[in-house]
Amino acid sequence: MTRSPLPSVPSRLLDVEVGDTARKGEPLAAVLTSDGESPFADVADRVRATGKAGEVHVVPGDDGPRWLVGVGGGEEKQYRAAGAAFIRAANAFAEAESDAGRKAPKRVHVQLPADAGSEEYAAFATGALLGGYRYRVSSEEPKASVRTVRLLTEAASTHEGAVSRARELAASSALARDLANTPANVKNPAWLADVAEKAADEVPGLSVTVRDEEWLAAQGFGGVLAVGGGSVSPPRLIELNHRPRGATTHLLLVGKGITFDTGGISIKPAQGMHLMRTDMSGGGAVIAAMRAIAALRLGVRVTGLVPAAENHVSGSSYRPGDVVRHYGGRTTEVANTDAEGRMVLADAIAYGVQRYRPDAVVDVATLTGAMKVALGLRTGGLFASDDELAERVRAAGERAGEQWWRMPLLEDHAADVHSDIADVRQAPPGPGGITAALFLREFTAGLPWAHLDIAGPARSEKNYDEVVPGGTGFAARTLVELAASYVTG
């Protein structure tokens, strides 16, 4: 068996702890607001620290370095940005010290402003955990880095719960990043299913069932089989279940799991195709969110479905002009084999709705380039058939630090989805993001439903806030917060 060249999944994140004392001789950082006081006021004045969000100054000293970290006006987003900026600066310092033959700091203490609440402690922890995330495949030893951040407070017990929850939420984003970043020479549908099973083994209250290509054929998953038909790696349906006792609400999450997307016969341009290893970011977000939902023991029933396939080019690839029969019998006229995400989602949504009759359905996918044009690279597109569900998603994103913008489901284009030779057509003319959402709506049986298009924010080419280059894990934390909203009301 060929040994995988890749790091283990999930990646190890740094440790963030809460305590009331600093250990002697270990470095210290102070967090400054733009108009607040600092325990290092004299140092802050000397280096002209303004307290601007994300601004970091390092000041060498006889007893070790001191960092001054700005959080601006003290909003939660600014605390996340500060945590990320700080850990990047601290890791750069540790690496430089190691390269110079000196002892690199492994632990750093951080003192937040006196008026910081649990939300601010959690936000700073989230920024540090995710801002320090690294995914690298190399024969070299890992660079020296800080391994522990200790948040200092005289009220450790007050903030520990919020920081512990932040660790789980950050871990969900990190796992989603791992899954997106894993190259497709290792990451095929079977690998993705295997990782989901291993993740479930680590967390009580989460079960995973993997359906193979024979089961998919017997059940009539024509969309998944069509998309996966051109690859030597057969498709899978990954089914995750969290069923706590006493739960009265059932939420269905469906994530696109295209482990690599050539576009099929409607092949993509070569430039940028390497990024299509992240085309399962929606599925990765669902797997990671399900793990966190179970780890947090949320009292809501949640089912996650990830239809996983590789969209490849061969003599067995599906073709433009084909008519495909989905789970439940509905038929689709294929216009463009590169619009494969909606084909697999249609099967999974129809199956989830018919099998479980959930109270609400949310699907998440890197679905259309149109959303990147409409909303850029940092905001997800939100389509919804139900106003209450749309507001739940938006509010969940706000709590998670992920931004969503509601898009219209324009009924003027609903007829465009209908086909002359099948029930629906997969890629009708018109506004691409909207018609894709209208296509998916056809399979929801009128249940409250939201469609999250993350084509823009699922990947990044640079650092910003707690985001690093590569897969971002976008939507994982939103899905966890959405599930939590059904527990808290």
Short mmCIF file of C-alpha atoms in Angstrom, two decimals:
data_model
loop_
_atom_site.label_atom_id
_atom_site.label_comp_id
_atom_site.label_asym_id
_atom_site.label_seq_id
_atom_site.Cartn_x
_atom_site.Cartn_y
_atom_site.Cartn_z
CA MET A 1 0.00 0.00 0.00
CA THR A 2 1.37 3.42 -0.98
CA ARG A 3 2.02 5.65 2.00
CA SER A 4 0.16 8.95 1.94
CA PRO A 5 2.52 11.92 1.53
CA LEU A 6 0.16 14.14 3.48
CA PRO A 7 -0.03 15.29 7.08
CA SER A 8 -2.57 13.62 9.34
CA VAL A 9 -6.14 14.88 9.45
CA PRO A 10 -7.30 16.67 11.53
CA SER A 11 -4.35 19.02 11.90
CA ARG A 12 -3.11 19.73 15.40
CA LEU A 13 -4.02 23.22 16.52
CA LEU A 14 -2.23 25.15 19.24
CA ASP A 15 -3.50 24.91 22.80
CA VAL A 16 -5.45 27.86 24.18
CA GLU A 17 -6.01 27.82 27.93
CA VAL A 18 -7.34 30.20 30.54
CA GLY A 19 -5.50 30.85 33.80
CA ASP A 20 -4.94 33.41 36.52
CA THR A 21 -1.15 33.36 36.73
CA ALA A 22 1.74 33.72 34.32
CA ARG A 23 4.66 31.35 34.45
CA LYS A 24 7.92 33.04 35.31
CA GLY A 25 10.27 33.65 32.42
CA GLU A 26 7.69 33.09 29.68
CA PRO A 27 6.78 35.84 27.18
CA LEU A 28 3.79 38.10 27.72
CA ALA A 29 1.47 39.96 25.36
CA ALA A 30 -0.92 42.76 26.20
CA VAL A 31 -4.05 43.50 24.19
CA LEU A 32 -4.78 47.21 23.68
CA THR A 33 -7.91 49.01 22.60
CA SER A 34 -7.49 52.15 20.56
CA ASP A 35 -8.45 54.32 23.54
CA GLY A 36 -7.70 52.00 26.47
CA GLU A 37 -4.99 51.73 29.07
CA SER A 38 -2.24 49.12 29.00
CA PRO A 39 -0.12 47.45 31.66
CA PHE A 40 2.75 48.28 29.30
CA ALA A 41 1.79 51.94 28.88
CA ASP A 42 5.39 53.14 28.86
CA VAL A 43 6.34 50.59 26.21
CA ALA A 44 3.24 51.38 24.16
CA ASP A 45 4.17 55.05 24.11
CA ARG A 46 7.75 54.26 23.15
CA VAL A 47 6.81 52.14 20.11
CA ARG A 48 3.84 54.38 19.28
CA ALA A 49 1.32 51.56 19.51
CA THR A 50 -2.09 52.89 18.46
CA GLY A 51 -4.22 49.90 19.44
CA LYS A 52 -5.52 49.59 15.87
CA ALA A 53 -7.11 46.19 15.24
CA GLY A 54 -4.51 43.70 14.07
CA GLU A 55 -1.54 45.95 14.84
CA VAL A 56 1.25 44.03 16.59
CA HIS A 57 4.48 45.38 18.09
CA VAL A 58 7.16 43.17 19.57
CA VAL A 59 9.51 44.72 22.11
CA PRO A 60 12.62 42.75 23.15
CA GLY A 61 13.46 42.75 26.86
CA ASP A 62 15.91 41.24 29.31
CA ASP A 63 13.27 38.80 30.56
CA GLY A 64 11.89 37.95 27.12
CA PRO A 65 9.84 39.65 24.40
CA ARG A 66 6.69 41.67 24.97
CA TRP A 67 3.96 41.97 22.37
CA LEU A 68 1.44 44.78 22.12
CA VAL A 69 -1.64 43.70 20.20
CA GLY A 70 -4.35 46.10 19.04
CA VAL A 71 -8.08 45.37 19.01
CA GLY A 72 -9.33 48.75 17.86
CA GLY A 73 -12.77 49.49 19.28
CA GLY A 74 -13.02 46.03 20.81
CA GLU A 75 -15.61 44.39 18.55
CA GLU A 76 -15.58 40.59 18.41
CA LYS A 77 -14.36 40.66 14.79
CA GLN A 78 -11.46 42.86 15.88
CA TYR A 79 -10.59 40.45 18.69
CA ARG A 80 -10.50 37.59 16.17
CA ALA A 81 -8.27 39.63 13.88
CA ALA A 82 -6.04 40.52 16.82
CA GLY A 83 -5.69 36.91 17.91
CA ALA A 84 -4.72 35.89 14.38
CA ALA A 85 -2.26 38.75 13.91
CA PHE A 86 -0.68 38.03 17.27
CA ILE A 87 -0.09 34.31 16.69
CA ARG A 88 1.40 34.99 13.26
CA ALA A 89 3.80 37.51 14.80
CA ALA A 90 4.62 35.18 17.69
CA ASN A 91 5.26 32.26 15.33
CA ALA A 92 7.48 34.44 13.13
CA PHE A 93 9.46 35.42 16.24
CA ALA A 94 9.76 31.78 17.34
CA GLU A 95 10.96 30.75 13.89
CA ALA A 96 13.55 33.54 13.79
CA GLU A 97 14.82 32.64 17.26
CA SER A 98 15.15 29.00 16.27
CA ASP A 99 16.95 29.85 13.04
CA ALA A 100 19.41 31.97 15.05
CA GLY A 101 20.15 29.04 17.34
CA ARG A 102 18.29 30.50 20.31
CA LYS A 103 15.47 28.96 22.32
CA ALA A 104 12.11 29.62 20.69
CA PRO A 105 9.16 30.35 23.02
CA LYS A 106 6.62 27.53 23.19
CA ARG A 107 4.13 29.28 25.47
CA VAL A 108 2.98 32.89 25.51
CA HIS A 109 0.74 34.58 28.06
CA VAL A 110 -1.82 37.13 26.88
CA GLN A 111 -3.46 39.78 29.05
CA LEU A 112 -6.74 41.09 27.67
CA PRO A 113 -8.29 44.44 28.69
CA ALA A 114 -9.91 44.47 32.12
CA ASP A 115 -13.39 44.99 30.67
CA ALA A 116 -13.16 42.09 28.18
CA GLY A 117 -16.04 39.62 28.53
CA SER A 118 -16.32 35.94 27.67
CA GLU A 119 -17.25 36.76 24.07
CA GLU A 120 -14.00 38.69 23.64
CA TYR A 121 -11.94 35.90 25.21
CA ALA A 122 -13.60 33.42 22.84
CA ALA A 123 -13.06 35.66 19.82
CA PHE A 124 -9.35 36.17 20.58
CA ALA A 125 -8.96 32.41 21.08
CA THR A 126 -10.68 31.72 17.75
CA GLY A 127 -8.34 34.13 15.95
CA ALA A 128 -5.25 32.59 17.53
CA LEU A 129 -6.35 29.02 16.83
CA LEU A 130 -7.18 29.62 13.17
CA GLY A 131 -4.68 32.37 12.38
CA GLY A 132 -1.91 29.94 13.28
CA TYR A 133 -3.28 27.14 11.10
CA ARG A 134 -0.78 25.68 8.64
CA TYR A 135 -1.20 23.02 5.95
CA ARG A 136 2.05 22.08 4.30
CA VAL A 137 3.31 18.93 2.61
CA SER A 138 7.09 18.86 2.96
CA SER A 139 10.03 16.61 3.80
CA GLU A 140 11.34 19.35 6.11
CA GLU A 141 10.71 19.39 9.83
CA PRO A 142 7.93 21.79 10.89
CA LYS A 143 9.07 25.31 11.67
CA ALA A 144 9.34 26.35 15.30
CA SER A 145 6.08 27.82 16.56
CA VAL A 146 4.20 28.74 19.72
CA ARG A 147 2.33 25.70 21.02
CA THR A 148 0.31 27.22 23.89
CA VAL A 149 -1.43 30.54 24.44
CA ARG A 150 -2.52 31.20 28.01
CA LEU A 151 -5.18 33.88 28.43
CA LEU A 152 -4.67 35.56 31.78
CA THR A 153 -7.66 36.49 33.92
CA GLU A 154 -8.61 36.52 37.58
CA ALA A 155 -11.97 35.04 36.54
CA ALA A 156 -10.78 31.94 34.72
CA SER A 157 -13.89 29.93 35.56
CA THR A 158 -16.07 32.69 34.10
CA HIS A 159 -14.44 32.54 30.67
CA GLU A 160 -13.36 28.89 30.40
CA GLY A 161 -16.70 27.69 29.02
CA ALA A 162 -16.71 30.25 26.21
CA VAL A 163 -13.07 29.52 25.32
CA SER A 164 -13.72 25.78 25.35
CA ARG A 165 -16.64 26.25 22.95
CA ALA A 166 -14.45 28.46 20.77
CA ARG A 167 -11.91 25.63 20.59
CA GLU A 168 -14.56 23.26 19.21
CA LEU A 169 -15.80 25.82 16.68
CA ALA A 170 -12.24 26.57 15.55
CA ALA A 171 -11.55 22.85 15.28
CA SER A 172 -14.54 22.52 12.94
CA SER A 173 -13.15 25.25 10.66
CA ALA A 174 -9.69 23.66 10.78
CA LEU A 175 -11.03 20.20 9.88
CA ALA A 176 -12.98 21.69 6.98
CA ARG A 177 -9.75 23.39 5.86
CA ASP A 178 -7.85 20.11 6.08
CA LEU A 179 -10.41 18.36 3.91
CA ALA A 180 -10.40 21.13 1.31
CA ASN A 181 -6.61 21.39 1.21
CA THR A 182 -5.93 17.68 0.80
CA PRO A 183 -4.82 17.05 -2.80
CA ALA A 184 -7.04 14.92 -5.01
CA ASN A 185 -4.37 12.25 -5.63
CA VAL A 186 -5.23 11.14 -2.09
CA LYS A 187 -8.68 12.66 -1.58
CA ASN A 188 -11.20 10.62 -3.52
CA PRO A 189 -14.78 9.84 -2.38
CA ALA A 190 -13.67 6.75 -0.44
CA TRP A 191 -10.97 8.72 1.39
CA LEU A 192 -13.44 11.46 2.31
CA ALA A 193 -15.85 8.85 3.64
CA ASP A 194 -13.05 7.20 5.64
CA VAL A 195 -12.09 10.51 7.27
CA ALA A 196 -15.74 11.12 8.18
CA GLU A 197 -15.92 7.69 9.83
CA LYS A 198 -12.72 8.31 11.80
CA ALA A 199 -13.97 11.72 12.92
CA ALA A 200 -17.17 10.12 14.20
CA ASP A 201 -15.21 7.48 16.10
CA GLU A 202 -13.59 10.24 18.16
CA VAL A 203 -16.87 11.86 19.26
CA PRO A 204 -19.74 10.24 21.18
CA GLY A 205 -23.18 10.86 19.75
CA LEU A 206 -22.19 10.86 16.07
CA SER A 207 -22.70 7.94 13.70
CA VAL A 208 -21.64 7.61 10.06
CA THR A 209 -22.98 5.32 7.37
CA VAL A 210 -21.20 5.16 4.01
CA ARG A 211 -23.22 4.13 0.95
CA ASP A 212 -21.26 2.68 -1.99
CA GLU A 213 -21.92 2.78 -5.73
CA GLU A 214 -23.99 -0.42 -5.69
CA TRP A 215 -26.33 0.99 -3.05
CA LEU A 216 -26.54 4.28 -4.96
CA ALA A 217 -27.51 2.41 -8.13
CA ALA A 218 -30.12 0.31 -6.33
CA GLN A 219 -31.66 3.42 -4.78
CA GLY A 220 -31.70 5.44 -8.00
CA PHE A 221 -29.13 8.16 -7.28
CA GLY A 222 -28.82 9.00 -10.97
CA GLY A 223 -27.22 12.40 -10.46
CA VAL A 224 -24.39 11.14 -8.26
CA LEU A 225 -23.77 8.14 -10.53
CA ALA A 226 -23.76 10.31 -13.66
CA VAL A 227 -21.23 12.78 -12.26
CA GLY A 228 -19.02 10.04 -10.82
CA GLY A 229 -19.28 7.78 -13.85
CA GLY A 230 -16.21 9.16 -15.60
CA SER A 231 -13.80 8.39 -12.77
CA VAL A 232 -12.08 5.19 -11.65
CA SER A 233 -12.87 6.31 -8.09
CA PRO A 234 -16.54 5.43 -7.53
CA PRO A 235 -18.90 7.82 -5.74
CA ARG A 236 -20.13 7.59 -2.17
CA LEU A 237 -22.95 9.00 -0.08
CA ILE A 238 -21.72 9.91 3.41
CA GLU A 239 -24.55 9.99 5.95
CA LEU A 240 -23.88 11.44 9.41
CA ASN A 241 -26.41 11.39 12.25
CA HIS A 242 -26.61 13.13 15.62
CA ARG A 243 -29.70 11.97 17.49
CA PRO A 244 -29.78 13.23 21.09
CA ARG A 245 -32.56 12.05 23.37
CA GLY A 246 -35.44 14.44 23.72
CA ALA A 247 -34.66 16.47 20.58
CA THR A 248 -37.81 17.92 19.05
CA THR A 249 -36.30 19.57 15.96
CA HIS A 250 -34.61 17.83 13.04
CA LEU A 251 -32.23 19.79 10.80
CA LEU A 252 -30.92 18.35 7.51
CA LEU A 253 -27.54 19.57 6.22
CA VAL A 254 -26.40 18.65 2.71
CA GLY A 255 -22.89 19.44 1.42
CA LYS A 256 -21.45 19.15 -2.07
CA GLY A 257 -18.60 16.63 -2.04
CA ILE A 258 -16.92 16.87 -5.45
CA THR A 259 -13.40 15.71 -4.54
CA PHE A 260 -12.02 16.98 -7.86
CA ASP A 261 -13.75 18.74 -10.71
CA THR A 262 -12.32 18.73 -14.22
CA GLY A 263 -15.64 19.96 -15.54
CA GLY A 264 -16.16 16.64 -17.29
CA ILE A 265 -16.76 16.76 -21.03
CA SER A 266 -17.56 20.47 -20.62
CA ILE A 267 -13.97 20.71 -19.45
CA LYS A 268 -12.59 23.63 -17.49
CA PRO A 269 -9.64 25.75 -18.64
CA ALA A 270 -6.32 24.42 -17.39
CA GLN A 271 -5.57 27.66 -15.55
CA GLY A 272 -6.99 27.40 -12.07
CA MET A 273 -8.05 23.77 -12.36
CA HIS A 274 -5.64 22.81 -9.58
CA LEU A 275 -7.90 24.68 -7.17
CA MET A 276 -10.70 22.22 -7.88
CA ARG A 277 -9.40 20.02 -5.07
CA THR A 278 -11.42 22.41 -2.89
CA ASP A 279 -14.68 21.78 -4.75
CA MET A 280 -15.85 19.63 -1.84
CA SER A 281 -15.64 22.53 0.62
CA GLY A 282 -19.39 22.40 1.24
CA GLY A 283 -19.20 18.70 2.07
CA GLY A 284 -16.16 19.33 4.23
CA ALA A 285 -18.05 22.01 6.13
CA VAL A 286 -20.93 19.61 6.79
CA ILE A 287 -18.63 16.81 8.02
CA ALA A 288 -16.73 19.23 10.28
CA ALA A 289 -19.91 20.86 11.58
CA MET A 290 -21.47 17.48 12.40
CA ARG A 291 -18.40 16.56 14.44
CA ALA A 292 -18.62 19.82 16.41
CA ILE A 293 -22.39 19.54 16.90
CA ALA A 294 -21.89 16.14 18.50
CA ALA A 295 -18.85 17.26 20.51
CA LEU A 296 -20.87 20.17 21.94
CA ARG A 297 -23.75 17.78 22.67
CA LEU A 298 -26.31 20.10 21.13
CA GLY A 299 -29.86 19.00 21.90
CA VAL A 300 -31.10 19.09 18.32
CA ARG A 301 -31.31 16.22 15.87
CA VAL A 302 -29.10 16.84 12.85
CA THR A 303 -28.52 14.68 9.78
CA GLY A 304 -25.66 15.46 7.41
CA LEU A 305 -25.50 14.15 3.85
CA VAL A 306 -22.43 14.49 1.63
CA PRO A 307 -22.79 13.14 -1.92
CA ALA A 308 -19.16 12.58 -2.92
CA ALA A 309 -17.95 12.06 -6.48
CA GLU A 310 -15.05 12.92 -8.77
CA ASN A 311 -16.09 14.69 -11.99
CA HIS A 312 -13.62 13.32 -14.52
CA VAL A 313 -13.23 12.93 -18.28
CA SER A 314 -13.37 9.48 -19.89
CA GLY A 315 -15.44 7.35 -22.22
CA SER A 316 -17.91 6.76 -19.40
CA SER A 317 -18.41 10.44 -18.54
CA TYR A 318 -21.91 11.82 -18.66
CA ARG A 319 -22.65 14.13 -21.59
CA PRO A 320 -24.44 17.37 -22.40
CA GLY A 321 -27.87 16.38 -23.65
CA ASP A 322 -28.22 13.39 -21.33
CA VAL A 323 -31.38 12.96 -19.25
CA VAL A 324 -30.73 11.75 -15.72
CA ARG A 325 -33.25 10.30 -13.26
CA HIS A 326 -32.67 11.39 -9.65
CA TYR A 327 -33.60 9.72 -6.40
CA GLY A 328 -37.39 9.84 -6.17
CA GLY A 329 -37.87 9.78 -9.95
CA ARG A 330 -37.50 13.41 -11.00
CA THR A 331 -35.58 13.84 -14.28
CA THR A 332 -33.00 16.41 -15.33
CA GLU A 333 -31.83 17.45 -18.78
CA VAL A 334 -28.06 17.97 -18.67
CA ALA A 335 -26.78 21.07 -20.44
CA ASN A 336 -23.28 21.46 -18.99
CA THR A 337 -21.34 18.69 -17.23
CA ASP A 338 -19.42 21.36 -15.30
CA ALA A 339 -22.63 22.20 -13.42
CA GLU A 340 -22.17 18.92 -11.56
CA GLY A 341 -22.67 20.15 -8.00
CA ARG A 342 -26.39 20.67 -8.40
CA MET A 343 -26.70 17.16 -9.88
CA VAL A 344 -25.35 15.44 -6.77
CA LEU A 345 -27.09 17.84 -4.38
CA ALA A 346 -30.44 17.16 -6.05
CA ASP A 347 -30.14 13.44 -5.27
CA ALA A 348 -29.08 14.01 -1.68
CA ILE A 349 -31.73 16.65 -0.95
CA ALA A 350 -34.49 14.48 -2.43
CA TYR A 351 -33.28 11.49 -0.42
CA GLY A 352 -32.95 13.43 2.83
CA VAL A 353 -36.37 15.04 2.46
CA GLN A 354 -38.16 11.79 1.61
CA ARG A 355 -36.31 9.62 4.14
CA TYR A 356 -36.35 11.97 7.13
CA ARG A 357 -38.98 14.68 6.61
CA PRO A 358 -36.83 17.19 8.52
CA ASP A 359 -38.07 20.50 9.87
CA ALA A 360 -35.60 22.45 7.72
CA VAL A 361 -33.05 21.77 4.98
CA VAL A 362 -29.79 23.64 4.40
CA ASP A 363 -27.41 22.84 1.58
CA VAL A 364 -23.92 24.32 1.19
CA ALA A 365 -21.75 24.23 -1.90
CA THR A 366 -19.08 25.91 -3.98
CA LEU A 367 -21.71 26.09 -6.67
CA THR A 368 -21.45 29.04 -9.06
CA GLY A 369 -18.84 31.49 -10.27
CA ALA A 370 -21.70 33.96 -10.49
CA MET A 371 -21.65 34.35 -6.70
CA LYS A 372 -17.97 35.31 -6.77
CA VAL A 373 -18.86 38.07 -9.23
CA ALA A 374 -21.86 39.21 -7.20
CA LEU A 375 -20.42 39.10 -3.66
CA GLY A 376 -16.64 38.83 -3.98
CA LEU A 377 -14.44 36.43 -2.04
CA ARG A 378 -15.38 37.03 1.60
CA THR A 379 -19.18 36.81 1.67
CA GLY A 380 -21.40 33.77 1.15
CA GLY A 381 -24.59 33.87 -0.85
CA LEU A 382 -27.77 32.94 1.04
CA PHE A 383 -30.92 31.87 -0.78
CA ALA A 384 -33.94 30.78 1.24
CA SER A 385 -37.56 29.81 0.75
CA ASP A 386 -38.37 30.74 4.35
CA ASP A 387 -37.72 34.10 6.02
CA GLU A 388 -37.30 32.67 9.52
CA LEU A 389 -34.69 30.16 8.32
CA ALA A 390 -32.88 32.87 6.36
CA GLU A 391 -32.65 35.03 9.49
CA ARG A 392 -31.42 32.06 11.54
CA VAL A 393 -28.61 31.48 9.05
CA ARG A 394 -27.67 35.15 8.91
CA ALA A 395 -27.64 35.45 12.70
CA ALA A 396 -25.67 32.21 13.03
CA GLY A 397 -23.10 33.60 10.63
CA GLU A 398 -22.85 36.81 12.62
CA ARG A 399 -22.17 34.86 15.81
CA ALA A 400 -19.62 32.70 13.98
CA GLY A 401 -17.85 35.60 12.31
CA GLU A 402 -18.91 34.53 8.81
CA GLN A 403 -20.76 36.99 6.60
CA TRP A 404 -23.79 36.08 4.47
CA TRP A 405 -25.83 38.17 2.06
CA ARG A 406 -29.36 37.13 1.19
CA MET A 407 -29.98 36.82 -2.52
CA PRO A 408 -33.39 36.80 -4.22
CA LEU A 409 -35.17 33.70 -5.50
CA LEU A 410 -36.66 35.51 -8.49
CA GLU A 411 -39.89 33.83 -9.52
CA ASP A 412 -39.55 35.42 -12.97
CA HIS A 413 -36.84 32.82 -13.63
CA ALA A 414 -38.62 29.82 -12.10
CA ALA A 415 -40.03 28.73 -15.46
CA ASP A 416 -36.50 28.78 -16.95
CA VAL A 417 -35.64 25.72 -14.88
CA HIS A 418 -38.29 23.60 -16.61
CA SER A 419 -37.29 21.41 -19.55
CA ASP A 420 -39.08 20.37 -22.74
CA ILE A 421 -37.79 16.79 -22.57
CA ALA A 422 -37.38 16.28 -18.80
CA ASP A 423 -38.85 17.63 -15.59
CA VAL A 424 -36.12 20.23 -15.12
CA ARG A 425 -32.99 21.41 -16.87
CA GLN A 426 -29.75 21.68 -15.04
CA ALA A 427 -28.18 24.88 -16.39
CA PRO A 428 -30.80 27.25 -17.82
CA PRO A 429 -29.95 30.72 -19.10
CA GLY A 430 -30.22 33.68 -16.78
CA PRO A 431 -28.49 34.79 -13.56
CA GLY A 432 -26.39 31.74 -12.73
CA GLY A 433 -26.50 31.80 -8.94
CA ILE A 434 -30.25 32.35 -8.88
CA THR A 435 -31.16 29.72 -11.47
CA ALA A 436 -28.94 27.18 -9.69
CA ALA A 437 -30.81 27.85 -6.46
CA LEU A 438 -34.17 27.60 -8.24
CA PHE A 439 -33.09 24.24 -9.67
CA LEU A 440 -32.29 22.90 -6.19
CA ARG A 441 -35.58 24.21 -4.81
CA GLU A 442 -37.36 21.76 -7.12
CA PHE A 443 -36.14 18.89 -4.91
CA THR A 444 -37.06 20.30 -1.47
CA ALA A 445 -40.74 19.25 -1.43
CA GLY A 446 -41.75 22.67 -0.14
CA LEU A 447 -39.92 22.34 3.18
CA PRO A 448 -38.19 25.38 4.71
CA TRP A 449 -34.90 25.41 2.82
CA ALA A 450 -31.76 27.51 2.53
CA HIS A 451 -29.01 27.24 -0.06
CA LEU A 452 -25.55 28.56 0.84
CA ASP A 453 -23.28 29.27 -2.12
CA ILE A 454 -19.68 29.55 -0.87
CA ALA A 455 -17.85 29.65 -4.20
CA GLY A 456 -16.18 32.93 -3.18
CA PRO A 457 -15.20 32.60 0.50
CA ALA A 458 -14.32 28.86 0.46
CA ARG A 459 -10.78 29.66 -0.72
CA SER A 460 -8.33 32.45 -0.05
CA GLU A 461 -5.06 33.50 -1.63
CA LYS A 462 -3.87 35.56 1.34
CA ASN A 463 -4.14 36.13 5.08
CA TYR A 464 -7.01 38.23 6.37
CA ASP A 465 -8.51 38.20 9.87
CA GLU A 466 -8.32 34.55 11.01
CA VAL A 467 -8.21 33.25 7.42
CA VAL A 468 -5.04 31.84 5.85
CA PRO A 469 -4.28 30.93 2.20
CA GLY A 470 -5.97 27.79 0.92
CA GLY A 471 -9.25 26.31 2.05
CA THR A 472 -10.90 28.59 4.61
CA GLY A 473 -13.39 26.25 6.27
CA PHE A 474 -16.08 28.87 5.61
CA ALA A 475 -19.61 27.81 6.63
CA ALA A 476 -18.60 25.14 9.17
CA ARG A 477 -18.98 27.47 12.16
CA THR A 478 -22.20 28.93 10.75
CA LEU A 479 -23.74 25.46 10.51
CA VAL A 480 -22.82 24.73 14.14
CA GLU A 481 -24.29 28.01 15.32
CA LEU A 482 -27.40 27.37 13.22
CA ALA A 483 -27.92 24.01 14.91
CA ALA A 484 -27.37 25.65 18.31
CA SER A 485 -30.06 28.22 17.54
CA TYR A 486 -32.68 25.47 17.58
CA VAL A 487 -31.62 24.59 21.13
CA THR A 488 -31.62 28.13 22.48
CA GLY A 489 -34.81 29.16 20.68
#
